[in-house]
Amino acid sequence: MEKIRIGIVGYGNIGKGLETAIQNNPDMELVAVFTRRDPSTLKIKDKKAKVVHFCDAEKYKETIDVMVLCTGSAKDLPVHGVEFAKMFNTVDSFDTHAKIPEYLKNVNESALSSGKVSIVSIGWDPGLFSMIRMISNAVLPNGKDYTFWGKGVSQGHSDAIRRVEGVKKGIQYTIPIESAVERVRKGENPDLTAGEKHIRECFVVCHEGADKNKIEAEIKNMPDYFADYQTKVHFIDEEEFEKNHTKMPHGGLVIRSGVTGEEILHNQTIEFSLKLESNPEFTSSVLLAYARAAYRMNKEGMKGAKTIFDVPIFYLSPKSRDELIKELL
Amino acid sequence: MEKIRIGIVGYGNIGKGLETAIQNNPDMELVAVFTRRDPSTLKIKDKKAKVVHFCDAEKYKETIDVMVLCTGSAKDLPVHGVEFAKMFNTVDSFDTHAKIPEYLKNVNESALSSGKVSIVSIGWDPGLFSMIRMISNAVLPNGKDYTFWGKGVSQGHSDAIRRVEGVKKGIQYTIPIESAVERVRKGENPDLTAGEKHIRECFVVCHEGADKNKIEAEIKNMPDYFADYQTKVHFIDEEEFEKNHTKMPHGGLVIRSGVTGEEILHNQTIEFSLKLESNPEFTSSVLLAYARAAYRMNKEGMKGAKTIFDVPIFYLSPKSRDELIKELL
C-alpha cells in the first residue's frame, strides 16, 4: 500500500499524540518532526522518522503529503498556518474562535497559491462539536444548543493557578453540573450562564510556608477564570499530585433540544458526548483523519482552505466509498 | 427570499411530518403532495398546496425544486427513487441496508441522466447514526461500535404482534438494556447479541374471549422477531391503549469505544444519542435539511446520487457558509 507521508510541526502534547496515532493507521507513515529548537536536542520515539528544523521544511515538499500543524493558536498558527500552506497540504487545530474567519481567509490565500488543501480548526471543539452543533441546528431549527465541557483538565485554568504566588503545582478540572445537564436533557431549555453549567475543581501543591487561605481566596476571586464559578480548592501533597493529577482527561457534551410539530409539539433531543482519557491523543486522532481527507481531496484536484463543514466525511476513512456504504451506512 | 419548492411523494407518517416540518423552515414551501390514490380523497393541512396524482408529477418539473420521497423501502422506493430521479432532485429514507448499494447505483443512473442530485438513505438510521459510525471509525481505528435502539416503537414488531390471532391492537417498544449500555460506556468492549442489548416490551389489546396465555406464548416464541429476546407482554384494555400507546417515540445511541496510545493505552469514548417524542417528525426534519442540500448542490452544478457520507454539511443549513463558520465552528 502506498502510504500517506505525514510531517508533524511542533512536538508538544498534540505532536506526541500524533506520532502515536500514526502507528494506529497503517495507511500512514511519519516522515519527520519539525521543530524550532536545535533538532539534535529533540528525541522522538519513531526511529525511522527525522527531526528537522523549521527552516528546512521546504526541502520536504516532494516527500511529505500532509503537514499536521501542532503549534499554538495564540501566536504560532497565525504565522505557521499561512506559511506552511504555501508549500504543503496542512491540517491544524486553530481554536481561537473569534479569529477563525480571518485565519481561514489568510490560509485560503496560501493554499490557493500552492494548489494545496488546508483543513483548519480541527479537533473536538472546534471540530466534532462544531459539526454536531451545525447539523442539529439545521435539523431542529426550533431549539436551543448547549455545550458542556468536562470532566477534564483545562490548561488555561491550570496555568492561571500556577501563576498564583505560593503555588508549586496546580491543576484545574472543569466539571459539568449534573443537575443542569438533566434540565437540558428533559427539554426545559433553561437559560444558563457558564457558571451555572460548570464547577471548577482545583488541586494545589503549595510551596513550604505558603498561606493557604490567601491562595484559596486569590484563586476563587480571580476574574474571568474563577470568580463567576462555583470553585473548589483542594490542597494536596506533591506525592498525591504526581500519582493522581498528571493525566490529561477531558470530554464534554453538546445537546440540541428542540421541538417539532404544529398543534401538538414533540420534544426532540440530539446529544453528542466524548469521554476522553487522553485529550491530546484524541485530538491528534481527529487531526490525522482530516490529514487523510486533505491528502485525498488534493489528489482529486481540490485546493484552498476548508473547515469541518466543507469536508465530505467519506474522505476521513482509509476505506473506499463503496466499502463504507456497504458496511456503515 | 426565494423559497425552495418542495414536493412530497406519499402521505403516510413521514409525509405528514414533512408537511409540518416545512412550516418550521421559512426558506421552504410545499407545492404539492403526490399520491397514488384519487387526489380528491386526500385531505392535507396546507391550504396553499395541491394534491396531485403520481401520473401528473412530470408537469411539476419546472415548479418543484426537490421531491422528498416518503413511500416504503420494501417495494415502493426501488421504483419511485429511480423514476423520480429522472425528473427531480430527490431525497429519500431508503432503509433496506443490504440493498443500499444496488439502489444507489440505480438512482445514480437516473440522476446523472437528468442532471439532478438525489440523496438516498437519509434519516437517523440509516442517516445520522451512519454518519457518527463512519466518523468515529475513522478517528478511533482501534475500537468497537455499538448501536442500541430505543426506547421506541418498532413498526415491524408491532405489525407482527397484530398478526397474532386474537389480538385486536398491539404495540412493541424496543428498550436498550441499561446494564449492557453501561458496560459499553465503561470501555469493556463486550460481545453482545441483539438480544443481550435489547428488551422487547409489548402492550396488547385482545379480542373478547381470546386466550391470553396462547397469545403471549405465540408472541414470545415468534422466530426472528421475539424468540431471541427477553420479551414482556402486557395485556391492557382499549382505553389504556388509546390513552398511552398511540404515539411514535423512538431514539437510540451509537457508541464507539476505542483506545489510543502505545505503551500506556487510553480509553476514548464517542457517544451519540437521540431521544425522540415523534420518530416520523424527526426523520422528516432530517430529510428536509438534506432536501436543502440537494437543491443547493444541484444549483452549484453537481449531479448524481449521494449518501450522507458525500454531502458537506454546510449545505444543510439555510445560513451561508461564512455565517456558519462565524457562529458555529
XYZ file of C-alpha atoms in Angstrom, chain A residues 90-243:
154
model
C -1.981 21.103 6.057
C -4.289 20.349 8.953
C -4.400 22.301 12.201
C -6.434 22.780 15.352
C -6.593 26.579 15.386
C -9.010 27.245 18.234
C -9.248 30.984 18.799
C -12.953 31.035 17.884
C -13.245 34.773 17.260
C -10.322 34.792 14.843
C -11.244 31.744 12.752
C -12.781 33.698 9.816
C -9.660 35.857 9.421
C -7.333 32.880 9.817
C -9.326 30.863 7.289
C -9.112 33.706 4.774
C -5.343 34.021 5.155
C -4.692 30.292 4.937
C -7.016 30.078 1.939
C -4.892 32.570 0.019
C -1.782 30.494 0.683
C -3.462 27.212 -0.198
C -4.911 28.580 -3.424
C -1.479 29.862 -4.429
C 0.159 26.469 -3.794
C -2.730 24.420 -5.153
C -2.895 22.526 -1.858
C -5.671 21.772 0.650
C -5.590 23.117 4.219
C -8.185 21.978 6.739
C -8.327 24.364 9.679
C -9.727 24.289 13.228
C -9.942 20.509 13.527
C -10.229 18.626 16.807
C -13.248 18.257 19.026
C -14.100 21.862 19.899
C -13.741 23.448 17.431
C -14.203 20.277 15.414
C -16.567 17.409 16.079
C -18.648 19.529 18.475
C -18.997 22.239 15.805
C -20.134 19.609 13.332
C -22.837 18.338 15.674
C -23.977 21.882 16.517
C -24.248 22.688 12.814
C -26.151 19.565 11.804
C -28.509 19.660 14.763
C -29.292 23.324 14.145
C -30.218 22.507 10.559
C -32.332 19.505 11.551
C -34.097 21.162 14.502
C -34.464 24.845 13.624
C -36.739 25.395 16.643
C -34.423 24.592 19.508
C -31.530 25.546 21.670
C -27.890 24.410 21.866
C -25.956 23.585 24.965
C -22.277 22.736 25.239
C -20.877 21.374 28.482
C -17.156 20.744 28.899
C -15.560 18.163 31.150
C -14.933 16.403 33.282
C -11.473 17.390 32.211
C -8.333 19.399 32.602
C -8.369 22.983 31.382
C -4.811 24.005 30.525
C -5.646 27.702 30.660
C -7.128 27.481 34.156
C -4.317 25.237 35.384
C -1.814 27.802 34.128
C -3.729 30.538 35.951
C -3.495 28.625 39.247
C 0.228 28.126 38.802
C 0.728 31.849 38.440
C -0.612 32.435 41.991
C 2.153 33.211 44.492
C 2.995 30.277 46.750
C 1.664 27.649 44.338
C 4.171 24.964 43.351
C 1.899 22.741 41.268
C -1.706 23.102 40.272
C -4.345 21.579 38.066
C -7.947 22.535 37.345
C -10.804 20.248 36.347
C -13.882 21.643 34.644
C -16.914 19.589 35.685
C -20.409 19.864 34.200
C -23.120 20.418 36.816
C -25.217 17.262 36.527
C -28.487 18.946 37.536
C -28.036 21.486 34.729
C -27.363 18.707 32.223
C -30.515 16.911 33.391
C -32.651 20.023 32.959
C -31.384 20.356 29.387
C -31.974 16.667 28.660
C -35.551 16.982 29.874
C -36.182 19.694 27.298
C -36.655 22.520 29.818
C -34.476 24.816 27.632
C -33.134 26.782 30.598
C -31.003 29.924 30.242
C -27.693 29.022 31.832
C -24.530 31.040 32.326
C -21.182 29.265 32.062
C -21.046 29.356 35.872
C -24.425 27.630 36.097
C -23.193 24.857 33.843
C -19.767 24.106 35.294
C -17.913 23.633 38.567
C -14.181 24.355 38.699
C -12.229 21.991 40.933
C -8.598 22.788 41.706
C -5.844 20.647 43.204
C -2.923 22.656 44.513
C 0.522 21.832 45.897
C 1.957 24.781 47.896
C 5.475 25.868 48.490
C 6.519 25.364 52.106
C 5.176 28.013 54.426
C 2.718 29.422 51.893
C -0.538 30.932 53.174
C -3.236 28.504 52.036
C -6.128 30.809 52.914
C -4.616 33.558 50.829
C -4.002 31.202 47.893
C -7.543 29.845 48.046
C -9.016 33.345 48.155
C -6.848 34.526 45.307
C -7.876 31.602 43.108
C -11.587 31.865 43.910
C -11.677 35.603 43.225
C -9.670 35.551 40.015
C -11.794 37.408 37.435
C -12.800 35.616 34.183
C -11.181 32.371 35.317
C -12.872 31.538 38.627
C -14.862 34.424 40.123
C -18.092 33.575 38.284
C -17.956 29.874 39.092
C -18.516 27.569 41.992
C -14.839 26.836 42.663
C -13.416 24.175 44.949
C -9.769 24.282 46.025
C -8.077 21.210 47.493
C -4.580 21.348 48.921
C -2.668 18.119 48.432
C 0.916 16.981 48.779
C 3.257 16.525 45.875
C 3.148 12.733 46.012
C -0.619 12.676 45.577
C -0.374 15.238 42.803
C 2.131 13.138 40.858
C 0.107 9.992 41.419
